Short mmCIF file of C-alpha atoms in Angstrom, two decimals:
data_model
loop_
_atom_site.label_atom_id
_atom_site.label_comp_id
_atom_site.label_asym_id
_atom_site.label_seq_id
_atom_site.Cartn_x
_atom_site.Cartn_y
_atom_site.Cartn_z
CA MET A 1 236.66 -26.46 -14.57
CA ARG A 2 235.71 -28.33 -17.49
CA THR A 3 237.36 -28.81 -21.05
CA ASP A 4 235.34 -28.01 -24.13
CA GLY A 5 237.44 -28.85 -27.13
CA ASN A 6 240.82 -27.29 -26.35
CA ASP A 7 239.30 -24.31 -24.11
CA ILE A 8 239.09 -24.71 -20.78
CA MET A 9 235.80 -23.51 -19.29
CA CYS A 10 234.91 -22.35 -15.58
CA ASP A 11 231.50 -23.04 -14.04
CA LEU A 12 230.59 -19.71 -12.26
CA VAL A 13 227.67 -19.00 -9.95
CA VAL A 14 226.96 -15.41 -9.84
CA PHE A 15 225.24 -13.43 -7.37
CA LYS A 16 225.09 -9.57 -6.30
CA ILE A 17 225.12 -7.52 -3.40
CA GLY A 18 223.74 -4.25 -3.79
CA GLU A 19 224.68 -3.33 -7.84
CA ARG A 20 227.66 -5.41 -7.43
CA GLU A 21 228.27 -8.72 -9.50
CA PHE A 22 230.19 -11.28 -7.86
CA CYS A 23 230.61 -14.89 -8.46
CA ILE A 24 232.25 -18.04 -6.97
CA ASN A 25 233.07 -21.43 -8.33
CA GLY A 26 230.37 -23.43 -9.37
CA GLU A 27 231.54 -26.75 -7.96
CA ASP A 28 231.16 -25.31 -4.51
CA MET A 29 227.83 -24.55 -4.78
CA LEU A 30 225.17 -27.14 -3.17
CA GLU A 31 222.37 -25.21 -3.08
CA ASN A 32 220.56 -21.96 -3.73
CA ARG A 33 217.70 -21.19 -1.83
CA ALA A 34 215.47 -18.10 -0.27
CA TRP A 35 216.48 -16.66 2.96
CA THR A 36 214.53 -17.52 6.22
CA PRO A 37 214.84 -16.25 9.71
CA THR A 38 218.07 -17.66 11.74
CA THR A 39 219.44 -17.88 15.02
CA PRO A 40 221.74 -15.23 16.17
CA LEU A 41 225.00 -16.89 17.42
CA PRO A 42 226.66 -14.60 20.15
CA HIS A 43 230.05 -13.43 20.46
CA SER A 44 230.70 -14.73 16.75
CA PRO A 45 232.93 -12.92 14.09
CA ARG A 46 231.42 -9.49 12.80
CA HIS A 47 230.55 -11.28 9.33
CA VAL A 48 229.24 -14.47 10.75
CA HIS A 49 225.47 -13.26 10.71
CA SER A 50 223.68 -16.13 12.76
CA LEU A 51 223.53 -19.78 12.28
CA THR A 52 221.09 -21.28 9.96
CA THR A 53 219.81 -24.95 9.55
CA VAL A 54 219.79 -26.78 5.92
CA GLY A 55 218.56 -30.33 5.33
CA GLY A 56 219.02 -31.18 9.26
CA ILE A 57 222.75 -29.53 9.43
CA THR A 58 223.70 -26.41 11.26
CA MET A 59 226.00 -24.07 9.76
CA PRO A 60 227.09 -20.47 9.90
CA LEU A 61 225.34 -17.79 7.79
CA MET A 62 228.15 -15.71 6.41
CA ASP A 63 227.28 -11.90 5.55
CA MET A 64 228.95 -11.69 2.14
CA SER A 65 228.50 -8.10 2.07
CA ASP A 66 230.47 -7.54 5.14
CA CYS A 67 232.90 -10.20 4.31
CA LEU A 68 233.70 -8.10 0.98
CA GLY A 69 233.66 -4.76 3.06
CA LEU A 70 230.40 -3.40 1.88
CA GLY A 71 228.79 -2.95 5.22
CA ARG A 72 226.29 -5.34 6.94
CA ALA A 73 223.48 -6.65 5.64
CA ASP A 74 220.16 -6.59 7.38
CA PRO A 75 218.27 -9.47 5.55
CA ILE A 76 214.58 -9.42 4.23
CA LYS A 77 212.69 -11.90 2.16
CA ARG A 78 214.07 -10.86 -1.05
CA HIS A 79 217.53 -11.98 0.12
CA ALA A 80 219.18 -15.32 -0.81
CA VAL A 81 221.68 -17.73 0.69
CA ILE A 82 223.91 -19.99 -1.48
CA VAL A 83 224.78 -23.20 0.50
CA ALA A 84 228.21 -24.04 -0.44
CA LEU A 85 231.00 -27.00 0.37
CA HIS A 86 234.56 -25.92 -0.45
CA GLY A 87 237.73 -27.80 1.09
CA GLY A 88 235.48 -29.90 3.53
CA ARG A 89 233.94 -26.78 4.73
CA LEU A 90 230.34 -25.96 4.85
CA ALA A 91 228.71 -22.82 5.15
CA ALA A 92 225.67 -20.71 3.96
CA LEU A 93 226.43 -17.16 2.05
CA LEU A 94 223.86 -14.46 2.69
CA VAL A 95 223.81 -12.52 -0.95
CA ASP A 96 220.97 -10.18 -2.00
CA SER A 97 220.57 -12.08 -5.13
CA VAL A 98 221.88 -14.97 -7.37
CA SER A 99 221.97 -14.48 -11.24
CA GLY A 100 222.39 -17.83 -12.31
CA ARG A 101 225.25 -19.93 -13.48
CA VAL A 102 227.44 -19.26 -16.60
CA SER A 103 230.45 -20.90 -18.10
CA VAL A 104 233.10 -18.95 -19.29
CA PRO A 105 236.40 -19.93 -20.89
CA ALA A 106 239.36 -19.55 -18.51
CA GLU A 107 241.07 -17.03 -20.25
CA GLN A 108 238.36 -14.49 -19.65
CA ILE A 109 239.26 -14.73 -15.79
CA GLN A 110 241.78 -12.23 -15.49
CA PRO A 111 243.93 -11.94 -12.11
CA VAL A 112 243.46 -8.79 -9.58
CA ALA A 113 246.53 -6.61 -9.25
CA GLY A 114 247.28 -6.22 -5.36
CA ALA A 115 245.00 -8.88 -4.42
CA GLY A 116 245.97 -10.40 -1.31
CA ASP A 117 247.46 -7.03 0.08
CA ASN A 118 244.39 -6.74 2.64
CA SER A 119 241.91 -9.10 4.42
CA LYS A 120 239.03 -7.83 2.22
CA SER A 121 241.08 -8.07 -1.23
CA SER A 122 242.33 -11.36 -0.46
CA ALA A 123 238.87 -12.49 -1.11
CA ILE A 124 238.65 -11.37 -4.80
CA SER A 125 241.26 -13.54 -6.92
CA GLY A 126 240.09 -12.46 -10.19
CA ILE A 127 237.61 -10.54 -12.45
CA ALA A 128 235.43 -12.76 -14.67
CA ILE A 129 234.65 -11.09 -18.18
CA ILE A 130 230.90 -12.04 -18.28
CA GLU A 131 229.36 -10.59 -21.54
CA ASP A 132 229.87 -7.01 -21.31
CA ARG A 133 230.13 -7.05 -17.32
CA MET A 134 233.37 -7.46 -15.26
CA VAL A 135 232.26 -9.87 -12.22
CA CYS A 136 234.50 -10.22 -9.17
CA VAL A 137 235.57 -13.84 -8.52
CA VAL A 138 235.33 -14.48 -4.79
CA GLU A 139 237.98 -16.88 -3.49
CA LEU A 140 236.09 -19.31 -0.89
CA ASP A 141 239.57 -20.09 1.00
CA ALA A 142 239.44 -16.64 2.35
CA MET A 143 236.05 -16.65 3.25
CA PHE A 144 235.87 -20.05 4.80
CA GLY A 145 239.45 -19.68 6.48
CA ALA A 146 238.73 -20.09 10.20
CA TYR A 147 234.75 -20.00 9.98
CA GLY A 148 233.25 -22.53 7.96
CA SER A 149 232.02 -25.73 9.73
CA GLU A 150 233.30 -29.15 9.19
CA ALA A 151 231.12 -31.09 6.50
CA ALA A 152 228.97 -33.87 8.08
#
């Protein structure tokens, strides 16, 4: 978050899964890259798709579609990977595409009623109104929980 005059602005990275739009805090994104083949991880949690290496660091590739209850992704070249660092945890997030970065006033992010009632909805902390669209704000604390790797 940053302050512009009296307004508190939130920097968000917007991504798509299917036709739905989601976003994460822009401060958490280290890199946006194209999907490349990865290494399967036997006996991993369902939403940990595989392992990937970025800049010589191996990290889990988390299937954001599965994390958000939208079904498992079958990655192809058009998919994207967001490398994120949050709370000392590093992970790669598999998404369909990255739309870009936006700054919105904090008052344009509204809490979600009933968030936290189950494991899927606890990942959504709010709805950001971006232009004429409602974009779900993904809470990386819920995503990274026990599955992000320690940052080097």
